[in-house]
């Protein structure tokens, strides 16, 4: 395959509907969603993708029931806790974007530990967006710049101070479950991303679905405001 994205950003949507369809509690949908993350990581490595970012918890997801939120946090904590060797064996670097302070201490501890233990890995960077919202990120960035007493700022100042300053902008954004919206994910960074909205619910996502997305991406013509080559 040719013309592959360097960075894929994924809005993992449809876990709740996947569970509801089976008469199961929503958190079992999230649990199943983790298996889809693992399949996607393997597929990304297979297709030589360098960066994959997963939208795992938005700044708006706090509106959900406490039971669901706590369930998501436990799943994430256990996922990170059980996997340091897995990430190192597969040479995956773990990073995060988003503001971690409201999260439970045990989750923050596991995340920091995993980030520290995987910092030298190079094959694939997996970034988790946690308590992440594009509007919140921009607001935090502007406040950071205000503290530097700058009289005028450039877009470079902004992009270098975003949570994503270690990432190239996403080339391809995939949102599963058939919803056609971005829900406050990396709004600035997606200025020129190719968007793809497959119907598949996130827990059913797999290598075949990623391959389909890559095929569609490879046929898109990106112009970045210029003219057809
Ligand atoms: C996405 O699945 C996962 C998170 C937001 C954490 P949802 O939980 O939004 O699933 P649906 O949209 O209700 O099906
Ligand atoms: C977006 O999904 C957030 C994540 C996938 C973490 P939501 O399910 O929260 O988005 P809306 O509410 O349908 O826009
Ligand atoms: Mg949803």
Coordinates of C-alpha atoms and ligand atoms in Angstrom, one line a residue:
X1 CA 0.0 0.0 0.0
X2 CA 1.2 3.5 -0.8
X3 CA 0.5 7.0 0.5
X4 CA -0.1 6.0 4.1
X5 CA -0.9 8.4 7.0
X6 CA 1.9 9.2 9.5
X7 CA -0.6 10.0 12.3
X8 CA -4.1 8.5 12.6
X9 CA -6.4 10.0 15.2
X10 CA -9.3 7.8 16.3
X11 CA -12.6 8.8 17.9
X12 CA -13.6 5.5 19.4
X13 CA -17.4 5.7 19.4
X14 CA -20.2 3.2 19.8
X15 CA -19.1 1.2 22.9
X16 CA -22.4 1.9 24.7
X17 CA -24.5 1.0 21.7
X18 CA -22.5 -2.2 21.2
X19 CA -23.3 -3.3 24.7
X20 CA -27.0 -2.1 24.6
X21 CA -27.6 -4.1 21.4
X22 CA -26.6 -7.2 23.4
X23 CA -28.5 -6.3 26.6
X24 CA -25.2 -5.7 28.4
X25 CA -24.2 -2.9 30.7
X26 CA -22.4 0.0 28.9
X27 CA -19.1 -0.7 30.7
X28 CA -18.9 -4.1 29.0
X29 CA -18.9 -2.2 25.7
X30 CA -15.9 -0.1 27.0
X31 CA -14.2 -3.4 28.1
X32 CA -14.7 -4.8 24.6
X33 CA -13.4 -1.5 23.2
X34 CA -10.0 -2.2 24.8
X35 CA -9.7 -5.3 22.6
X36 CA -10.3 -3.2 19.6
X37 CA -7.5 -0.9 20.7
X38 CA -5.1 -3.9 20.9
X39 CA -6.1 -5.1 17.4
X40 CA -5.6 -1.5 16.1
X41 CA -2.2 -1.2 17.6
X42 CA -1.1 -4.5 16.0
X43 CA -2.6 -3.4 12.7
X44 CA -0.8 0.0 12.9
X45 CA 2.5 -1.7 13.4
X46 CA 1.8 -4.0 10.6
X47 CA 1.0 -1.1 8.2
X48 CA 4.0 1.0 9.5
X49 CA 1.9 3.8 11.0
X50 CA 4.1 5.9 13.3
X51 CA 1.5 7.7 15.5
X52 CA -1.9 6.7 16.6
X53 CA -4.0 8.8 19.0
X54 CA -7.1 7.4 20.8
X55 CA -9.9 9.7 22.1
X56 CA -10.5 7.9 25.4
X57 CA -12.3 10.4 27.6
X58 CA -13.4 13.9 26.7
X59 CA -13.8 17.0 28.8
X60 CA -17.6 16.6 28.2
X61 CA -17.7 12.9 29.3
X62 CA -17.8 14.0 32.9
X63 CA -21.6 14.5 32.2
X64 CA -22.1 10.7 32.3
X65 CA -23.1 8.7 35.4
X66 CA -20.5 8.2 38.0
X67 CA -20.7 4.5 37.7
X68 CA -19.8 4.6 34.0
X69 CA -17.0 7.1 34.6
X70 CA -15.5 5.0 37.4
X71 CA -15.8 2.0 35.2
X72 CA -13.8 3.6 32.4
X73 CA -11.1 4.7 34.8
X74 CA -10.7 1.2 36.3
X75 CA -10.5 -0.3 32.8
X76 CA -7.8 2.2 31.8
X77 CA -5.9 1.7 35.0
X78 CA -5.9 -2.1 34.7
X79 CA -5.1 -2.0 31.0
X80 CA -2.0 0.1 31.7
X81 CA -1.0 -1.9 34.7
X82 CA -1.2 -5.2 32.9
X83 CA 0.7 -4.2 29.8
X84 CA 4.2 -2.6 30.4
X85 CA 5.9 -5.7 29.0
X86 CA 3.5 -5.8 26.1
X87 CA 4.2 -2.2 25.1
X88 CA 8.0 -2.7 25.4
X89 CA 7.9 -6.0 23.5
X90 CA 6.0 -4.3 20.6
X91 CA 8.2 -1.2 20.9
X92 CA 5.2 1.1 21.6
X93 CA 5.7 4.5 23.3
X94 CA 2.8 5.7 25.4
X95 CA 1.9 9.3 25.8
X96 CA -1.1 11.3 26.8
X97 CA -2.8 14.6 25.9
X98 CA -5.4 16.3 28.1
X99 CA -5.4 17.6 31.7
X100 CA -4.9 14.8 34.1
X101 CA -5.4 16.6 37.5
X102 CA -9.1 15.5 38.0
X103 CA -8.3 11.8 37.6
X104 CA -7.9 9.3 40.4
X105 CA -4.4 9.0 41.8
X106 CA -4.0 5.3 40.9
X107 CA -4.8 6.0 37.3
X108 CA -2.4 8.9 37.1
X109 CA 0.3 6.8 38.7
X110 CA -0.1 3.9 36.2
X111 CA -0.1 6.3 33.3
X112 CA 3.1 8.1 34.4
X113 CA 4.8 4.8 35.1
X114 CA 3.9 3.5 31.7
X115 CA 5.0 6.7 30.0
X116 CA 8.3 6.5 31.8
X117 CA 8.8 2.9 31.0
X118 CA 8.1 3.2 27.3
X119 CA 9.8 6.5 26.6
X120 CA 12.6 4.9 24.5
X121 CA 10.3 2.9 22.2
X122 CA 10.2 4.0 18.6
X123 CA 8.1 1.7 16.4
X124 CA 4.7 3.3 17.2
X125 CA 3.6 6.2 19.5
X126 CA 0.2 5.6 21.1
X127 CA -1.3 8.8 22.6
X128 CA -4.3 8.6 24.9
X129 CA -6.5 11.7 25.0
X130 CA -7.7 11.8 28.6
X131 CA -9.9 14.6 29.9
X132 CA -9.1 16.1 26.6
X133 CA -11.1 18.7 24.8
X134 CA -9.8 20.9 21.9
X135 CA -11.4 24.0 23.4
X136 CA -9.9 23.3 26.9
X137 CA -6.5 22.7 25.3
X138 CA -6.6 26.0 23.4
X139 CA -7.7 27.9 26.5
X140 CA -4.9 26.4 28.6
X141 CA -2.4 27.2 25.9
X142 CA -3.5 30.8 25.6
X143 CA -3.3 31.2 29.4
X144 CA 0.2 29.7 29.3
X145 CA 1.3 32.3 26.7
X146 CA -0.3 35.2 28.6
X147 CA 1.9 34.3 31.6
X148 CA 4.9 34.8 29.3
X149 CA 3.8 38.5 28.8
X150 CA 4.1 38.2 25.0
X151 CA 2.8 41.3 23.1
X152 CA 1.9 39.3 20.0
X153 CA 1.8 35.6 19.3
X154 CA 2.2 33.5 16.2
X155 CA 0.5 30.2 15.3
X156 CA 3.9 28.6 16.0
X157 CA 3.7 29.8 19.6
X158 CA 0.3 28.3 19.9
X159 CA 1.1 24.9 18.3
X160 CA 4.4 24.6 20.3
X161 CA 2.4 25.0 23.5
X162 CA -0.5 22.7 22.7
X163 CA -0.6 19.3 24.5
X164 CA 0.1 17.8 21.1
X165 CA 3.5 19.6 20.6
X166 CA 5.2 16.2 20.3
X167 CA 2.9 15.0 17.5
X168 CA 2.6 15.8 13.8
X169 CA -1.0 16.9 12.9
X170 CA -3.2 13.9 12.2
X171 CA -3.4 12.9 8.5
X172 CA -6.4 10.7 9.0
X173 CA -9.2 11.0 11.5
X174 CA -11.5 7.9 12.0
X175 CA -14.7 8.2 13.9
X176 CA -16.6 4.9 14.3
X177 CA -20.3 4.3 14.9
X178 CA -21.6 6.5 12.0
X179 CA -21.7 9.8 13.9
X180 CA -20.5 12.6 11.6
X181 CA -18.9 15.0 14.1
X182 CA -15.6 15.7 15.9
X183 CA -16.9 16.2 19.5
X184 CA -14.2 18.7 20.5
X185 CA -11.3 16.5 19.4
X186 CA -8.0 18.2 18.2
X187 CA -9.9 21.0 16.4
X188 CA -6.9 23.0 15.4
X189 CA -4.7 20.0 14.6
X190 CA -7.4 18.7 12.2
X191 CA -7.4 21.8 10.0
X192 CA -6.2 19.7 7.0
X193 CA -6.9 16.1 8.2
X194 CA -8.9 13.7 6.0
X195 CA -12.0 12.6 7.8
X196 CA -13.6 9.1 7.7
X197 CA -16.8 8.0 9.4
X198 CA -17.3 4.3 9.1
X199 CA -20.5 2.7 10.5
X200 CA -18.7 0.0 12.5
X201 CA -19.1 0.3 16.3
X202 CA -15.7 0.7 18.0
X203 CA -15.7 -2.8 19.8
X204 CA -16.0 -4.4 16.3
X205 CA -13.1 -2.4 14.8
X206 CA -10.3 -4.6 13.5
X207 CA -7.4 -4.9 11.0
X208 CA -9.8 -5.2 8.1
X209 CA -11.6 -2.0 9.0
X210 CA -8.3 -0.2 9.4
X211 CA -7.2 -1.5 6.0
X212 CA -10.4 -0.2 4.5
X213 CA -9.7 3.3 6.0
X214 CA -6.1 3.3 4.7
X215 CA -7.3 2.4 1.2
X216 CA -9.8 5.2 1.2
X217 CA -7.2 7.6 2.6
X218 CA -4.6 6.6 -0.1
X219 CA -7.1 7.6 -2.8
X220 CA -7.8 11.1 -1.3
X221 CA -6.1 14.0 -2.9
X222 CA -4.8 16.4 -0.3
X223 CA -4.2 19.9 -1.6
X224 CA -3.6 22.0 1.6
X225 CA -5.1 25.0 -0.2
X226 CA -2.8 24.6 -3.2
X227 CA -3.6 23.3 -6.6
X228 CA -3.8 19.8 -8.0
X229 CA -0.3 18.5 -8.8
Ligands
LIG1 C1 -17.2 5.9 23.2 O1 -18.3 5.1 23.3 C2 -16.3 5.8 24.4 C3 -16.3 6.9 25.3 C4 -16.9 8.1 25.1 C5 -15.5 6.8 26.5 P1 -19.7 5.7 23.8 O2 -19.7 5.3 25.3 O3 -19.9 7.1 23.5 O4 -20.7 4.8 23.0 P2 -22.2 5.3 22.5 O5 -22.0 6.5 21.7 O6 -23.0 5.6 23.7 O7 -22.6 4.1 21.7
LIG2 C1 -16.5 11.4 21.8 O1 -17.6 10.5 21.9 C2 -15.6 11.2 22.9 C3 -14.8 10.0 23.0 C4 -14.8 9.0 22.1 C5 -13.9 9.8 24.1 P1 -18.9 10.9 22.6 O2 -19.8 9.8 22.5 O3 -18.7 11.4 24.0 O4 -19.5 12.2 21.7 P2 -20.9 12.7 21.5 O5 -21.5 13.1 22.8 O6 -21.7 11.7 20.8 O7 -20.7 13.9 20.6
LIG3 MG1 -20.7 8.1 22.0

